Each structure stands twice: as C-alpha cells, then as structure tokens.
PDB file of C-alpha atoms in Angstrom:
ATOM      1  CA  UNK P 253      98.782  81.648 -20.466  1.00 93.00           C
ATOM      2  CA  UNK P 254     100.610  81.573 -17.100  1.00 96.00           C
ATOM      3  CA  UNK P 255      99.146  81.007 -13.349  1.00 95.00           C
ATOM      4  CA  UNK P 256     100.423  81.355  -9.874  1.00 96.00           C
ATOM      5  CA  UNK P 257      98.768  79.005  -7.535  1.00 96.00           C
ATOM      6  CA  UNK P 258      98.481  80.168  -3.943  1.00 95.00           C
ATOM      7  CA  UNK P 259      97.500  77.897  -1.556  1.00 95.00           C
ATOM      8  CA  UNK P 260      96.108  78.577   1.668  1.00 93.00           C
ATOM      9  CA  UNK P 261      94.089  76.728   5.144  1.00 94.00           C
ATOM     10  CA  UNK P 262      92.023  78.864   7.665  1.00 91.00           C
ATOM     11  CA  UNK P 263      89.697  77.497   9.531  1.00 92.00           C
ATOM     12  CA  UNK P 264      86.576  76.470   7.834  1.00 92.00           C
ATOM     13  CA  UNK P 265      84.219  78.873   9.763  1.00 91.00           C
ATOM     14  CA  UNK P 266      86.976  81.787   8.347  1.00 88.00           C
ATOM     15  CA  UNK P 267      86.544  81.010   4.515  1.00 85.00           C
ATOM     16  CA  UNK P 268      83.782  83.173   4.390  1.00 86.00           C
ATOM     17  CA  UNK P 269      85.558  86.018   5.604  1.00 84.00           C
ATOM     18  CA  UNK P 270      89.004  85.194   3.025  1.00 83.00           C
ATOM     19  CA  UNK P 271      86.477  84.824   0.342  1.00 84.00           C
ATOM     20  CA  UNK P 272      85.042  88.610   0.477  1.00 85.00           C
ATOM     21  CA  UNK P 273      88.726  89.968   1.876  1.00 84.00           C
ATOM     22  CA  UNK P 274      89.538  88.317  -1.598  1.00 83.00           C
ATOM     23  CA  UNK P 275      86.834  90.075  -3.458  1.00 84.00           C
ATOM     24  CA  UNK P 276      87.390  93.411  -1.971  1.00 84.00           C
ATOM     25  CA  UNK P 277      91.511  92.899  -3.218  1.00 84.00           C
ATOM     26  CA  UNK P 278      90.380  91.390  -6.562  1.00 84.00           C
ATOM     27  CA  UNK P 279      90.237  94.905  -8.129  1.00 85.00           C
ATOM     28  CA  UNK P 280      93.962  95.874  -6.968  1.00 87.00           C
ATOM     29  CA  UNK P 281      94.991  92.239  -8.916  1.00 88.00           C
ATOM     30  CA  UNK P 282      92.665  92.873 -12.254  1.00 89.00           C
ATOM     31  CA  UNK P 283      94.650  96.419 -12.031  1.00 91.00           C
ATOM     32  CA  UNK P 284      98.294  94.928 -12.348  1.00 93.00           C
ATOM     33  CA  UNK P 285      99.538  94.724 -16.269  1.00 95.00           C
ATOM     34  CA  UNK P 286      99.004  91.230 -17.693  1.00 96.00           C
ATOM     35  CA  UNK P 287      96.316  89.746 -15.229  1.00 95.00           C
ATOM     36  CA  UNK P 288      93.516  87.987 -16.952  1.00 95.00           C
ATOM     37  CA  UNK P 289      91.400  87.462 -13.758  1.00 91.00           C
ATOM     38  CA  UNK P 290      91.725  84.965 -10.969  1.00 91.00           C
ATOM     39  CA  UNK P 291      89.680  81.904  -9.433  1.00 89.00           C
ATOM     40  CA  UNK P 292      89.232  81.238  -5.639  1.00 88.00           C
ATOM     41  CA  UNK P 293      88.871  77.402  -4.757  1.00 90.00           C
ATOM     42  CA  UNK P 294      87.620  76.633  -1.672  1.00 90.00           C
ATOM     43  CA  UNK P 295      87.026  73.426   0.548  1.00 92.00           C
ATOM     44  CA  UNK P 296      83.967  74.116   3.148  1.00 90.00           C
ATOM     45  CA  UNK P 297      84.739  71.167   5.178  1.00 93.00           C
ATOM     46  CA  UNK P 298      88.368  71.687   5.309  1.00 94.00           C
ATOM     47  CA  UNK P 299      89.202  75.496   5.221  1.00 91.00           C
ATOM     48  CA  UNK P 300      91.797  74.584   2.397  1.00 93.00           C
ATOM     49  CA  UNK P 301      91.483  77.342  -0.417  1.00 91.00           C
ATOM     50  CA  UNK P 302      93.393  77.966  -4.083  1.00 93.00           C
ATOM     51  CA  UNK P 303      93.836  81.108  -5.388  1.00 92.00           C
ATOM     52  CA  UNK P 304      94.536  81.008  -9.484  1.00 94.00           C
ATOM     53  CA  UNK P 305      96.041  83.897 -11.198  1.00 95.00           C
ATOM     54  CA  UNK P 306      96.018  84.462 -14.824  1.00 94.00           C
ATOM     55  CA  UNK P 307      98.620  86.129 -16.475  1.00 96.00           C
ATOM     56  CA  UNK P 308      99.341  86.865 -20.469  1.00 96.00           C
ATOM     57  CA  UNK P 309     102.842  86.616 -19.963  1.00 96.00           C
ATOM     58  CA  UNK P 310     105.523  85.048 -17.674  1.00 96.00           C
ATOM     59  CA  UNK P 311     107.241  88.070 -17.908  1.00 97.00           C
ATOM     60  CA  UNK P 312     103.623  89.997 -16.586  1.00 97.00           C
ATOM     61  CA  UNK P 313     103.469  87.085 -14.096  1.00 96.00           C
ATOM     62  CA  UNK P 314     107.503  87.724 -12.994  1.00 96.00           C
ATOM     63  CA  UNK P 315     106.242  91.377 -12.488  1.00 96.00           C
ATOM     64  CA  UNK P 316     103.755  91.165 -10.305  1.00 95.00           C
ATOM     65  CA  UNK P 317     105.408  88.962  -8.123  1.00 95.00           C
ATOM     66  CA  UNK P 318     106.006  91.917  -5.722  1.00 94.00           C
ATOM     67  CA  UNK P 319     102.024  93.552  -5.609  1.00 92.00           C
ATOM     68  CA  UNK P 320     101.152  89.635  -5.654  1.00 91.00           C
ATOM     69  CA  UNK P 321     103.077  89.012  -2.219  1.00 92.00           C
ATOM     70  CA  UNK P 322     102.039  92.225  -0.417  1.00 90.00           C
ATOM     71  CA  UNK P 323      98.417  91.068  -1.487  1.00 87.00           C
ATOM     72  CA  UNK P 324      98.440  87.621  -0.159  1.00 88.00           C
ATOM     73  CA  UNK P 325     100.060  88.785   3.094  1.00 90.00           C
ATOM     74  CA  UNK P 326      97.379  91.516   3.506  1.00 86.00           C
ATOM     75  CA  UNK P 327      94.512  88.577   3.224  1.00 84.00           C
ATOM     76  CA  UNK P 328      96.203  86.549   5.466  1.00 86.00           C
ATOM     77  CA  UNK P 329      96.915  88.984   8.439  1.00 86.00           C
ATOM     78  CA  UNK P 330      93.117  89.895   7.725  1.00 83.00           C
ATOM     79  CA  UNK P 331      91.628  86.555   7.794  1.00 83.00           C
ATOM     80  CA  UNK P 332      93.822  84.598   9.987  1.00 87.00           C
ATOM     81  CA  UNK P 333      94.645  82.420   6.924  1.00 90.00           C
ATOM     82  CA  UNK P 334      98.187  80.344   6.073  1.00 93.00           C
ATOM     83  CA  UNK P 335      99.879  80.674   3.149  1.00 94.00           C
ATOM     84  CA  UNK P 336     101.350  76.911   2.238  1.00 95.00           C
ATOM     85  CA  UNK P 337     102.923  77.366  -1.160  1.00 95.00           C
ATOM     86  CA  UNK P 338     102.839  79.095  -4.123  1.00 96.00           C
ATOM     87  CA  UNK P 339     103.589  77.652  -7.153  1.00 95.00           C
ATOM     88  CA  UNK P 340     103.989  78.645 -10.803  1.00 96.00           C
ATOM     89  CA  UNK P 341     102.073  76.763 -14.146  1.00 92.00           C
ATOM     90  CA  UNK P 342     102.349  77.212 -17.603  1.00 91.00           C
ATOM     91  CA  UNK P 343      98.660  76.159 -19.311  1.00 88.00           C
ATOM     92  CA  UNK P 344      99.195  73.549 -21.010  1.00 84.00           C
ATOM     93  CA  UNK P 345      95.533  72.403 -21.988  1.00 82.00           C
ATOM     94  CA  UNK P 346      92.322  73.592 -21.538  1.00 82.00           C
ATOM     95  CA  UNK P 347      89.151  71.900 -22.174  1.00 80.00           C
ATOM     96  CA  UNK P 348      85.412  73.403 -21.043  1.00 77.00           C
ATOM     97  CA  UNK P 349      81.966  72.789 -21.928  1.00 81.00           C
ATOM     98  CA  UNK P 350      80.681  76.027 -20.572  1.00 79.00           C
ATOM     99  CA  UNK P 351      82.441  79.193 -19.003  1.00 77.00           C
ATOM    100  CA  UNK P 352      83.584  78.874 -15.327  1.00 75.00           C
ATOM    101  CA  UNK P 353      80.851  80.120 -12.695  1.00 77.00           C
ATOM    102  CA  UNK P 354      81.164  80.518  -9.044  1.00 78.00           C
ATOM    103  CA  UNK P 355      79.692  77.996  -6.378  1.00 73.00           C
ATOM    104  CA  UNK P 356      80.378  74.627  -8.817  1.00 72.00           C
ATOM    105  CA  UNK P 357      82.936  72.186  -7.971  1.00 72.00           C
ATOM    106  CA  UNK P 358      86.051  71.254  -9.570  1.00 69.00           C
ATOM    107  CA  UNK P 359      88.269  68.033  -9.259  1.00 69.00           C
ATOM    108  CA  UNK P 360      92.136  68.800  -8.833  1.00 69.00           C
ATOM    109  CA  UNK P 361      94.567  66.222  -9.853  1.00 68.00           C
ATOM    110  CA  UNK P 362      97.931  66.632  -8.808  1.00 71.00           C
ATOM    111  CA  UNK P 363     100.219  64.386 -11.398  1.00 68.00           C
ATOM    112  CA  UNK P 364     104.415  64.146 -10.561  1.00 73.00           C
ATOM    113  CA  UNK P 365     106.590  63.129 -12.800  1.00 72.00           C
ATOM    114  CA  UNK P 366     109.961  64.104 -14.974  1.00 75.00           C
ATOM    115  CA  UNK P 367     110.375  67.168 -17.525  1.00 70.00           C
ATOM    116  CA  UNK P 368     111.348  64.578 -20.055  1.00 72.00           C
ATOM    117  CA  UNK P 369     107.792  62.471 -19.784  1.00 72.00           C
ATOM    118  CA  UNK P 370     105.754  65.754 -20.291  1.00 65.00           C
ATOM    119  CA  UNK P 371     104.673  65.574 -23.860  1.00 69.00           C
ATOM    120  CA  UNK P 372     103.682  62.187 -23.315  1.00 73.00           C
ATOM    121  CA  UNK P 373     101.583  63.126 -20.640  1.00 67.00           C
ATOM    122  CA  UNK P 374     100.110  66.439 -22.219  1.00 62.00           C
ATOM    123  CA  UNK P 375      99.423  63.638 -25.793  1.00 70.00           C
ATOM    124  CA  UNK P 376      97.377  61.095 -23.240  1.00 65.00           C
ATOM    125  CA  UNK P 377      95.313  64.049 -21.604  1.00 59.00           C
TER     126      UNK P 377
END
C-alpha cells in the first residue's frame, strides 16, 4: 500500500470548516482508480491537519498526482488553509487492535535516518 501525506495549518477556529470542505471532496478522491480511502488528522489547539491517502499502487498513486493537486488547492482557497508539504510513504507495517474511527487520537512519530538502516529499523518496530 502507498500514501501521500498532505500537510496543512489554518487557523484553529477554520478546521472545522477544512474538515467538511474535505468531506464534501472525499467522494471526487474515493472516485480516482487505486484510492483505498483517506484519513484527516487534525490538531484543535494548533490548526495543524494531515491528510492520508491510500493508494493500491504507486503507479495509481503517480496517477492521481494531477486530480490530487487540483483537490488540495480547491480546499485551501476554500478554507484559507496552507499547504506545507506533501510527502510520499510506502507502508511498511501496520499493526491495529480495532478498525480506525473518527474523533480518537493518534501519536505521530517522525523517525530520520539512512536508506541503508531501514530494515533494521522496520525488524525493531
């Protein structure tokens, strides 16, 4: 599985507004070949958000690159929002107790490191 992480900051009394632009798009995404749904992460306090894609392929995820872009400016303009980055992941684990649901939290972890000490990482998580 592949995912394309776009990160975003509005002002926190504006995530309510990116959140239901980002419903109202979410039907264009699910529509684009290969997408496997998406995740919106948002932090209340801080207006920072995370948009996940999911993607069956990297070539699906290469595809939509386009459709994704004209998206993400469309929120944006809409909600006064700033696109900081977008980056691409390949999944590399995935461990759950239960199915994902909206309004839990989630910790993110941002590890850096070299290509070459990957699989050690990937073997200690």
């Amino acid at each position: 599985m592949y995912l394309r992480v776009t990160r975003t900051q509005t002002a926190p009394t504006r995530l309510e507004a990116a959140t239901a632009s980002l419903k109202e798009t979410a039907s264009a995404i699910r529509k684009i070949p290969g997408n496997l749904g998406l995740v919106l992460l948002a932090d209340k306090e801080t207006g920072a958000g995370r948009t996940v894609s999911f993607w069956d392929s990297q070539e699906a995820m290469e595809a939509s690159e386009e459709a994704a872009g004209g998206l993400r400016s469309q929120i944006a303009q809409t909600t006064g929002a700033t696109v900081t980055g977008v980056e691409r992941y390949d999944l590399a684990i995935e461990h759950r107790t239960a199915p994902p649901t909206a309004n839990t939290f989630v910790r993110i972890n941002t590890v850096e490191g070299s290509a070459q000490g990957l699989d050690a990482g990937l073997t200690f998580m």
